[in-house]
PDB file of C-alpha atoms in Angstrom:
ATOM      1  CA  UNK A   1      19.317   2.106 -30.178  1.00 55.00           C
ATOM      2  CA  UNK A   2      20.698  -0.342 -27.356  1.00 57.00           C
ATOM      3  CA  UNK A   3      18.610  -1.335 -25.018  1.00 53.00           C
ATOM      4  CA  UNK A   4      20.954   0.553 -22.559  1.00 55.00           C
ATOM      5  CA  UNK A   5      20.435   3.596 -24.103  1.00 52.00           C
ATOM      6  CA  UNK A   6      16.632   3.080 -24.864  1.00 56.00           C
ATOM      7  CA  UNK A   7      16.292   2.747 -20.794  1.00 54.00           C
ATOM      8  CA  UNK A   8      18.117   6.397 -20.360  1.00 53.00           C
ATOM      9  CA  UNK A   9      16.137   7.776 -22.603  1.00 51.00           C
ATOM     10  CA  UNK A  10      12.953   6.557 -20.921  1.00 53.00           C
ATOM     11  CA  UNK A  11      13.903   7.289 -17.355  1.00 52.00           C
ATOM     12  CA  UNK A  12      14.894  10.644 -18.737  1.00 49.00           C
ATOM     13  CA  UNK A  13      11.588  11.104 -20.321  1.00 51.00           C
ATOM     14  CA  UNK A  14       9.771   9.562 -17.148  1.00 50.00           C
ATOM     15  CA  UNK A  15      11.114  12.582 -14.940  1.00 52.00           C
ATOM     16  CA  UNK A  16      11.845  15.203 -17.723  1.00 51.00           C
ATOM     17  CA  UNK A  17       8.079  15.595 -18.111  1.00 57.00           C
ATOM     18  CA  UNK A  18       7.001  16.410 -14.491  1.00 57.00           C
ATOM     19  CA  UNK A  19      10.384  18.058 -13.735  1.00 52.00           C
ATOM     20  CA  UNK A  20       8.840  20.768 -17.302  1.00 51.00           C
ATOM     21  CA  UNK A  21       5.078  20.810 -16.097  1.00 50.00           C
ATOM     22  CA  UNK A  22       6.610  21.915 -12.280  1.00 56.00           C
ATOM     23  CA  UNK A  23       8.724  24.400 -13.605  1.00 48.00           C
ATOM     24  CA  UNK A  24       6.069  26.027 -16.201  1.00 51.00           C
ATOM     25  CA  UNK A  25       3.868  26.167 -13.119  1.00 56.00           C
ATOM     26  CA  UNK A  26       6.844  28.233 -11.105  1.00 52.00           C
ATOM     27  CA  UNK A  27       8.110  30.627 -13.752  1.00 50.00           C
ATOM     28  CA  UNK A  28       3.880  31.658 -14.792  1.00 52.00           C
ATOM     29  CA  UNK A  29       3.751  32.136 -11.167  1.00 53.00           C
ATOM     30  CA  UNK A  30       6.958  34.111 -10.542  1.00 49.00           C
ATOM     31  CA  UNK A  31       6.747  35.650 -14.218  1.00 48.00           C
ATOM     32  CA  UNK A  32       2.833  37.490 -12.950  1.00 48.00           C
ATOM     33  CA  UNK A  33       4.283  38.267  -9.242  1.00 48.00           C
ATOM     34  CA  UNK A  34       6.934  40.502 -11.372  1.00 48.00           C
ATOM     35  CA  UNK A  35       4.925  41.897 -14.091  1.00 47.00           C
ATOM     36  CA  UNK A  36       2.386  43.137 -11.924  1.00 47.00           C
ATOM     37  CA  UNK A  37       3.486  47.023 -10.037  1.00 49.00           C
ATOM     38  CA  UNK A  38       1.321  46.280  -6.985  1.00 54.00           C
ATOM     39  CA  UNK A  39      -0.801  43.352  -5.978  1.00 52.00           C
ATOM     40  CA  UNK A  40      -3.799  44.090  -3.973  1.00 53.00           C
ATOM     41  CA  UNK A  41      -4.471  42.943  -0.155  1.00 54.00           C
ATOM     42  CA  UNK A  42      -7.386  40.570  -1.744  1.00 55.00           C
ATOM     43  CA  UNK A  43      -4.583  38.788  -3.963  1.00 54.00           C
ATOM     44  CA  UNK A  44      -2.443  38.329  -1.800  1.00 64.00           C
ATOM     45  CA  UNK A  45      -4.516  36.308   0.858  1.00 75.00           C
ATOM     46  CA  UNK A  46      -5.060  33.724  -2.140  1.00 78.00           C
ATOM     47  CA  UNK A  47      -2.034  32.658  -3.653  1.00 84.00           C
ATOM     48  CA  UNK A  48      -2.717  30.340  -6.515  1.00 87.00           C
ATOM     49  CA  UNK A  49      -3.461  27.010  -6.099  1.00 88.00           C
ATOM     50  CA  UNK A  50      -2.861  23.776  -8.030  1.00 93.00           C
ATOM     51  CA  UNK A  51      -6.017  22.532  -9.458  1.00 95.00           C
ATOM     52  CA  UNK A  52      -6.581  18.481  -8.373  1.00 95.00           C
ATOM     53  CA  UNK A  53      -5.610  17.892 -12.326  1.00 94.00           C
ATOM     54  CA  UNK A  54      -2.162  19.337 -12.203  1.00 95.00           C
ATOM     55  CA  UNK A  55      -1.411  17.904  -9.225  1.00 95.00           C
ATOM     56  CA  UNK A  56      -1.968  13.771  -9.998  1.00 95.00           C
ATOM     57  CA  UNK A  57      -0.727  14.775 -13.759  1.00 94.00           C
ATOM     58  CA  UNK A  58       2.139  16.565 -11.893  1.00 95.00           C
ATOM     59  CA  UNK A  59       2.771  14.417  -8.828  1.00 96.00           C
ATOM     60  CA  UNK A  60       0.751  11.280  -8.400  1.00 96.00           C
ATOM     61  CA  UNK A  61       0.806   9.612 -12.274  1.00 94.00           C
ATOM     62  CA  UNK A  62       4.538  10.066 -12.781  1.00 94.00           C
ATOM     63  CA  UNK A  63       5.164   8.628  -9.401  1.00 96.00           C
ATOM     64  CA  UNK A  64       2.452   5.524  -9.858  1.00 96.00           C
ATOM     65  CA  UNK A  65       4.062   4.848 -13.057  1.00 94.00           C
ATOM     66  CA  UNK A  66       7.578   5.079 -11.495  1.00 94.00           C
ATOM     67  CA  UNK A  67       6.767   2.697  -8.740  1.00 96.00           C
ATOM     68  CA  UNK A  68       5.270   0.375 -11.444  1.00 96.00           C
ATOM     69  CA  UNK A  69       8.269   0.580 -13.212  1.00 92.00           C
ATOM     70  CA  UNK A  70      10.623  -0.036 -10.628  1.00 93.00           C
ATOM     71  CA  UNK A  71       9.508  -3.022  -9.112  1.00 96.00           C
ATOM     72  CA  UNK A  72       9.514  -4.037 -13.262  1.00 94.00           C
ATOM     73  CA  UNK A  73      13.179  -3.283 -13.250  1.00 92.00           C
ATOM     74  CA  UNK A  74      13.794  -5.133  -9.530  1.00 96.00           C
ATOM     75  CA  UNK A  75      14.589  -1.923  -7.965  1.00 95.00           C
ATOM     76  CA  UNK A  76      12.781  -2.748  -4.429  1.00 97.00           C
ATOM     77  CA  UNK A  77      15.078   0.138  -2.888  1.00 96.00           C
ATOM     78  CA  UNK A  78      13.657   2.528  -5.539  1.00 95.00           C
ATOM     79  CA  UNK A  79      10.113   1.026  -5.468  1.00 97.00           C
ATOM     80  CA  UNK A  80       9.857   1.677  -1.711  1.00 98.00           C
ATOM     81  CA  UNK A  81      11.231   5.663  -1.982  1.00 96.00           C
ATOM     82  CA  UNK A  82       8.404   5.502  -4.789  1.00 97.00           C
ATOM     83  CA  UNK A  83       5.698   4.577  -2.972  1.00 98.00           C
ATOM     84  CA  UNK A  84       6.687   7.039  -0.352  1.00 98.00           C
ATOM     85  CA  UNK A  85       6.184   9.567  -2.301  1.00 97.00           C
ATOM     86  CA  UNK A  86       3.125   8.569  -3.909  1.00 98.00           C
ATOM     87  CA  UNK A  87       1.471   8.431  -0.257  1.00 98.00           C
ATOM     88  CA  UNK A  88       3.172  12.052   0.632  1.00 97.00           C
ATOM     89  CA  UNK A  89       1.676  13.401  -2.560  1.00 97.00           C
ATOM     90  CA  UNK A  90      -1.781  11.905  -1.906  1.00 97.00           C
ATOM     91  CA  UNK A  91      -1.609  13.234   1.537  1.00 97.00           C
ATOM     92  CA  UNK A  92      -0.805  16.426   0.150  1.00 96.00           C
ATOM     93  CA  UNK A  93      -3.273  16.301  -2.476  1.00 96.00           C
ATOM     94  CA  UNK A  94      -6.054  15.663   1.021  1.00 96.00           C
ATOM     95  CA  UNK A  95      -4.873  18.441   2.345  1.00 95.00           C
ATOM     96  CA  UNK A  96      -4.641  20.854  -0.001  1.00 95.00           C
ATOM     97  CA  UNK A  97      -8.715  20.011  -1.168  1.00 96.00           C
ATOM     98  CA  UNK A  98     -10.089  18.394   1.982  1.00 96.00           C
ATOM     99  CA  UNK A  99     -13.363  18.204   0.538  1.00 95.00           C
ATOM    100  CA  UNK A 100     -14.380  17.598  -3.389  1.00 93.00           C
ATOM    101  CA  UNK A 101     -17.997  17.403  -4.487  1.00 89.00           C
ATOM    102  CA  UNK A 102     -19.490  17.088  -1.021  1.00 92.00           C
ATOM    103  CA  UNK A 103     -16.833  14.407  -0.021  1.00 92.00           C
ATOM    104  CA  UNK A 104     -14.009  14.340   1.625  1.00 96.00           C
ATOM    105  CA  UNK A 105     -11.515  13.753  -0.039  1.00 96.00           C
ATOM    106  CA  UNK A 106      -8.511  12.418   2.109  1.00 97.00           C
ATOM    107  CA  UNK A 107     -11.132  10.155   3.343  1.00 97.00           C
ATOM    108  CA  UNK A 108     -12.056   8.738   0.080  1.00 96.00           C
ATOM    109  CA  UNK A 109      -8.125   8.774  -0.874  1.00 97.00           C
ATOM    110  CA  UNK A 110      -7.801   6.504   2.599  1.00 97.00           C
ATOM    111  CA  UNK A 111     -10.320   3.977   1.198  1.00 96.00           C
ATOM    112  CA  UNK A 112      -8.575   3.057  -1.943  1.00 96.00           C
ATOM    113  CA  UNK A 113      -5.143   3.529  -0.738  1.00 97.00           C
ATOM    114  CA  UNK A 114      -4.971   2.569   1.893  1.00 97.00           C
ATOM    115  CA  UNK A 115      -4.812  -1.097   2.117  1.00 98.00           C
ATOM    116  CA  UNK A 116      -3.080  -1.303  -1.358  1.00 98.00           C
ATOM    117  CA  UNK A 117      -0.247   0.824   0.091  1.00 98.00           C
ATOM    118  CA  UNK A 118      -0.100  -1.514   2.867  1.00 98.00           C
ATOM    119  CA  UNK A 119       0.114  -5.072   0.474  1.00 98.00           C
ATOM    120  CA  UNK A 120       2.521  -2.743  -2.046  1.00 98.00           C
ATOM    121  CA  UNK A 121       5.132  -2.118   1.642  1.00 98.00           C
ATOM    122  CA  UNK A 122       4.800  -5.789   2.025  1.00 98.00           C
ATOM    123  CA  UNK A 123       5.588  -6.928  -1.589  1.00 98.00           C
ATOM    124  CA  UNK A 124       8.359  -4.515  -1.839  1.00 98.00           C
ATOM    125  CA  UNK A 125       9.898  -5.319   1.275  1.00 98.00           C
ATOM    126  CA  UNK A 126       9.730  -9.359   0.624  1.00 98.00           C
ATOM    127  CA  UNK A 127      10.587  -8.445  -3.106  1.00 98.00           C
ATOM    128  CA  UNK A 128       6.891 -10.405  -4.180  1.00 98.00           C
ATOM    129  CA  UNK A 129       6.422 -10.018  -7.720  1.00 98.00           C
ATOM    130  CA  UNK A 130       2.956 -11.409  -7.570  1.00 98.00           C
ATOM    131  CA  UNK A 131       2.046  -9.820  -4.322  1.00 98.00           C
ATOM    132  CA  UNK A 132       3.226  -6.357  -5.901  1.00 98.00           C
ATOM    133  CA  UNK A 133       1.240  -6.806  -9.009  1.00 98.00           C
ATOM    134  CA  UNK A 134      -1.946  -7.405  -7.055  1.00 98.00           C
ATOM    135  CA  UNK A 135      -1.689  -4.699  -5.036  1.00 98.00           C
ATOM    136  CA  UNK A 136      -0.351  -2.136  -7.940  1.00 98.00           C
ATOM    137  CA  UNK A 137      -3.552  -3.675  -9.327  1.00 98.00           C
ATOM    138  CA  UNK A 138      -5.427  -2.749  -6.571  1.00 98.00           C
ATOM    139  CA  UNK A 139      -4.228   0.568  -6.191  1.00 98.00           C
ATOM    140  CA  UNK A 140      -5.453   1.521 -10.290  1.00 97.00           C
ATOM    141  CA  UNK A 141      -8.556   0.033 -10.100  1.00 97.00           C
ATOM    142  CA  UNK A 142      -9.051   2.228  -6.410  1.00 97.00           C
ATOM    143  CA  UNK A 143      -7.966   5.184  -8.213  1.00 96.00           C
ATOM    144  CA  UNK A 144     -10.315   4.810 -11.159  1.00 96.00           C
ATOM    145  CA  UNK A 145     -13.126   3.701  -8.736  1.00 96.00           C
ATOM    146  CA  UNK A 146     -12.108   7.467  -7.010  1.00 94.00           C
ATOM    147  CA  UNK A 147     -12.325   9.094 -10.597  1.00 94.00           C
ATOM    148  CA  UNK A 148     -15.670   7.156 -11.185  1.00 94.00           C
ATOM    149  CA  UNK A 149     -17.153   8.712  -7.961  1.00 93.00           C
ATOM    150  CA  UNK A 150     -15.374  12.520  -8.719  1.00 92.00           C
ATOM    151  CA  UNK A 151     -17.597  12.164 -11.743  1.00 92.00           C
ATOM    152  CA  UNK A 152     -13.947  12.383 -13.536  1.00 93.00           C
ATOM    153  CA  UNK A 153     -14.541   8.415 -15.105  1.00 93.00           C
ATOM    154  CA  UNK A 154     -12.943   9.841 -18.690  1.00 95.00           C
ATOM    155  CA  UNK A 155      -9.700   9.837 -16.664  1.00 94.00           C
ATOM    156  CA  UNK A 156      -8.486   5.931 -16.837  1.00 95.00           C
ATOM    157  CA  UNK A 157      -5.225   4.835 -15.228  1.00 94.00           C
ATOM    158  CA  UNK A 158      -4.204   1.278 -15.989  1.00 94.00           C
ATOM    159  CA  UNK A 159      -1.481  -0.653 -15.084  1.00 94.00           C
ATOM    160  CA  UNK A 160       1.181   0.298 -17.432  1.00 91.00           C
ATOM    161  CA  UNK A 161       2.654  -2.056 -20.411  1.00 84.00           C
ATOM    162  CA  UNK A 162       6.145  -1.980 -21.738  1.00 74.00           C
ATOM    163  CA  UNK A 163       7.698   1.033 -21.749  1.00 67.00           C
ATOM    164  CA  UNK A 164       5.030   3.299 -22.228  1.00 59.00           C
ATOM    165  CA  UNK A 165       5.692   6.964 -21.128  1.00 65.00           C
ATOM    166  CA  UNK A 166       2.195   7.047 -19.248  1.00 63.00           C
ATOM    167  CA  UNK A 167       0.022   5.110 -16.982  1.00 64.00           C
ATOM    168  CA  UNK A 168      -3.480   6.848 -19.073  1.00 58.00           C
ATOM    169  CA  UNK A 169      -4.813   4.654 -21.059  1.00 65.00           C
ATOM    170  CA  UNK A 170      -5.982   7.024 -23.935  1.00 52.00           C
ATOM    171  CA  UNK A 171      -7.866   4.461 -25.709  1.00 63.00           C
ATOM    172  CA  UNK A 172     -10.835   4.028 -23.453  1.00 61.00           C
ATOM    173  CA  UNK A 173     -13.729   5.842 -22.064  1.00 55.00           C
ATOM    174  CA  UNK A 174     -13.976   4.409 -18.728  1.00 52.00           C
ATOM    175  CA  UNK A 175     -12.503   1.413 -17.103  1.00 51.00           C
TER     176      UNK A 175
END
Protein backbone atom coordinates (compact mmCIF):
# COMPACT_ATOMS: atom_id res chain seq x y z
CA UNK A 1 0.00 0.00 0.00
CA UNK A 2 1.40 3.62 -0.91
CA UNK A 3 1.92 5.73 1.55
CA UNK A 4 -0.83 7.90 -0.15
CA UNK A 5 -3.24 5.46 0.21
CA UNK A 6 -2.12 4.22 3.75
CA UNK A 7 -2.90 8.08 4.88
CA UNK A 8 -6.71 7.74 3.38
CA UNK A 9 -7.18 4.87 4.94
CA UNK A 10 -6.14 6.25 8.33
CA UNK A 11 -7.94 9.55 8.15
CA UNK A 12 -10.86 7.44 7.08
CA UNK A 13 -10.49 5.23 10.02
CA UNK A 14 -9.71 8.34 12.36
CA UNK A 15 -13.36 9.76 11.65
CA UNK A 16 -15.16 6.50 10.51
CA UNK A 17 -15.01 5.35 14.14
CA UNK A 18 -16.68 8.32 15.96
CA UNK A 19 -18.84 9.14 12.89
CA UNK A 20 -20.26 4.72 13.83
CA UNK A 21 -20.22 5.17 17.75
CA UNK A 22 -22.51 8.70 17.08
CA UNK A 23 -24.74 7.10 14.88
CA UNK A 24 -25.28 3.71 17.04
CA UNK A 25 -26.03 6.17 19.82
CA UNK A 26 -28.89 7.98 17.43
CA UNK A 27 -30.57 5.01 15.78
CA UNK A 28 -30.81 2.98 19.76
CA UNK A 29 -32.26 6.22 20.64
CA UNK A 30 -34.67 6.79 17.74
CA UNK A 31 -35.09 2.85 17.29
CA UNK A 32 -36.77 2.80 21.47
CA UNK A 33 -38.70 6.31 20.84
CA UNK A 34 -40.53 4.12 17.93
CA UNK A 35 -40.88 0.80 19.42
CA UNK A 36 -42.39 2.02 22.41
CA UNK A 37 -46.75 2.84 21.92
CA UNK A 38 -46.66 5.54 24.61
CA UNK A 39 -43.91 6.97 26.74
CA UNK A 40 -44.85 8.11 30.11
CA UNK A 41 -44.75 11.91 31.48
CA UNK A 42 -41.72 10.60 33.88
CA UNK A 43 -39.71 9.54 30.60
CA UNK A 44 -40.11 12.09 28.92
CA UNK A 45 -38.70 14.81 31.37
CA UNK A 46 -35.33 12.66 31.16
CA UNK A 47 -34.23 12.09 27.84
CA UNK A 48 -31.14 9.97 27.81
CA UNK A 49 -28.00 11.21 28.45
CA UNK A 50 -24.44 10.46 27.30
CA UNK A 51 -22.51 8.93 30.03
CA UNK A 52 -18.89 11.04 30.59
CA UNK A 53 -17.33 7.68 28.81
CA UNK A 54 -19.11 7.98 25.54
CA UNK A 55 -18.66 11.33 25.33
CA UNK A 56 -14.44 11.73 25.50
CA UNK A 57 -14.49 8.12 23.58
CA UNK A 58 -17.03 9.85 21.25
CA UNK A 59 -15.90 13.47 21.14
CA UNK A 60 -12.81 14.44 23.03
CA UNK A 61 -10.14 11.31 22.11
CA UNK A 62 -10.84 11.36 18.38
CA UNK A 63 -10.48 15.07 18.37
CA UNK A 64 -7.10 15.08 20.77
CA UNK A 65 -5.73 12.56 18.52
CA UNK A 66 -6.77 14.58 15.40
CA UNK A 67 -5.18 17.73 16.62
CA UNK A 68 -2.05 15.61 17.42
CA UNK A 69 -2.08 14.42 14.14
CA UNK A 70 -2.47 17.44 12.33
CA UNK A 71 0.08 19.55 13.57
CA UNK A 72 2.20 15.96 12.67
CA UNK A 73 1.08 16.39 9.13
CA UNK A 74 1.74 20.54 9.18
CA UNK A 75 -1.85 21.20 8.89
CA UNK A 76 -1.85 24.45 11.32
CA UNK A 77 -5.28 25.45 9.54
CA UNK A 78 -6.67 22.00 10.52
CA UNK A 79 -4.87 21.88 13.92
CA UNK A 80 -6.51 25.17 14.96
CA UNK A 81 -10.39 23.99 13.78
CA UNK A 82 -9.14 20.90 15.97
CA UNK A 83 -8.47 22.40 18.93
CA UNK A 84 -11.66 24.30 18.62
CA UNK A 85 -13.47 21.64 18.86
CA UNK A 86 -11.74 19.88 21.47
CA UNK A 87 -12.44 23.06 23.82
CA UNK A 88 -16.33 23.12 22.52
CA UNK A 89 -16.57 19.46 23.42
CA UNK A 90 -14.94 19.91 26.85
CA UNK A 91 -17.19 22.78 27.44
CA UNK A 92 -19.94 20.67 26.55
CA UNK A 93 -18.81 17.81 28.43
CA UNK A 94 -18.88 20.79 31.82
CA UNK A 95 -22.03 21.42 31.08
CA UNK A 96 -23.70 18.55 30.50
CA UNK A 97 -22.13 16.98 34.21
CA UNK A 98 -21.31 20.17 36.10
CA UNK A 99 -20.37 18.29 39.00
CA UNK A 100 -18.58 14.60 39.17
CA UNK A 101 -17.70 12.98 42.48
CA UNK A 102 -18.20 16.07 44.62
CA UNK A 103 -16.21 18.27 42.08
CA UNK A 104 -16.92 20.33 39.65
CA UNK A 105 -16.17 19.39 36.84
CA UNK A 106 -15.82 22.33 34.27
CA UNK A 107 -13.72 23.69 36.96
CA UNK A 108 -11.36 20.88 37.13
CA UNK A 109 -11.55 20.67 33.10
CA UNK A 110 -10.39 24.66 33.36
CA UNK A 111 -7.32 23.65 35.41
CA UNK A 112 -5.75 21.28 33.02
CA UNK A 113 -6.91 22.88 29.93
CA UNK A 114 -6.75 25.66 30.24
CA UNK A 115 -3.33 26.98 29.94
CA UNK A 116 -2.35 24.09 27.53
CA UNK A 117 -5.10 25.33 25.16
CA UNK A 118 -3.66 28.65 25.46
CA UNK A 119 0.38 27.49 24.58
CA UNK A 120 -1.40 24.86 21.84
CA UNK A 121 -3.31 28.60 20.06
CA UNK A 122 0.12 29.99 20.27
CA UNK A 123 2.13 27.07 18.71
CA UNK A 124 -0.41 26.62 16.08
CA UNK A 125 -0.68 30.05 15.16
CA UNK A 126 3.38 30.60 14.97
CA UNK A 127 3.45 26.98 13.43
CA UNK A 128 6.03 25.90 16.73
CA UNK A 129 6.70 22.38 16.49
CA UNK A 130 8.36 22.31 19.84
CA UNK A 131 6.04 24.73 21.47
CA UNK A 132 3.05 22.44 20.18
CA UNK A 133 4.56 19.30 21.47
CA UNK A 134 4.93 20.74 24.95
CA UNK A 135 1.76 21.89 25.25
CA UNK A 136 -0.02 18.64 23.49
CA UNK A 137 2.19 17.22 26.26
CA UNK A 138 0.74 19.21 28.70
CA UNK A 139 -2.66 18.80 27.78
CA UNK A 140 -2.29 14.45 28.20
CA UNK A 141 -0.59 14.52 31.20
CA UNK A 142 -3.66 17.25 32.54
CA UNK A 143 -6.09 14.87 31.27
CA UNK A 144 -4.66 11.80 32.96
CA UNK A 145 -3.97 13.90 36.14
CA UNK A 146 -8.16 14.59 35.69
CA UNK A 147 -8.68 10.71 35.26
CA UNK A 148 -6.30 10.13 38.31
CA UNK A 149 -8.53 12.44 40.50
CA UNK A 150 -12.14 10.92 38.80
CA UNK A 151 -10.72 7.79 40.35
CA UNK A 152 -10.82 6.69 36.43
CA UNK A 153 -6.53 6.28 36.49
CA UNK A 154 -7.07 2.78 34.28
CA UNK A 155 -7.98 5.26 31.51
CA UNK A 156 -4.34 6.46 30.08
CA UNK A 157 -4.10 8.88 27.16
CA UNK A 158 -0.61 9.39 25.82
CA UNK A 159 0.69 11.30 23.24
CA UNK A 160 0.14 9.28 20.21
CA UNK A 161 3.06 7.44 18.04
CA UNK A 162 2.98 6.79 14.37
CA UNK A 163 -0.06 6.17 13.01
CA UNK A 164 -1.80 4.58 15.64
CA UNK A 165 -5.68 4.65 15.41
CA UNK A 166 -5.90 5.76 19.21
CA UNK A 167 -4.45 8.08 21.69
CA UNK A 168 -5.14 4.98 24.79
CA UNK A 169 -2.34 3.53 25.57
CA UNK A 170 -3.67 -0.08 26.26
CA UNK A 171 -0.53 -1.32 27.61
CA UNK A 172 -0.42 0.40 30.95
CA UNK A 173 -2.22 0.65 34.15
CA UNK A 174 -1.76 4.16 34.99
CA UNK A 175 0.48 6.84 33.72
Amino acid sequence: MNMSARRRSIIFTLFAIPATVILGIALAGSHGDAAAPEASPASQTAPYLLSISDLMIATIQPRHRRLWQAAQNKDWDFAAYELGNLHGAFQRLGQAYPTEHGTSLPDMIASVTEQPFTELKSAIHSKDDAGFAKAYADLTSGCNACHQALNHGVVAIRVPSGTSTSDQDFNSAAP
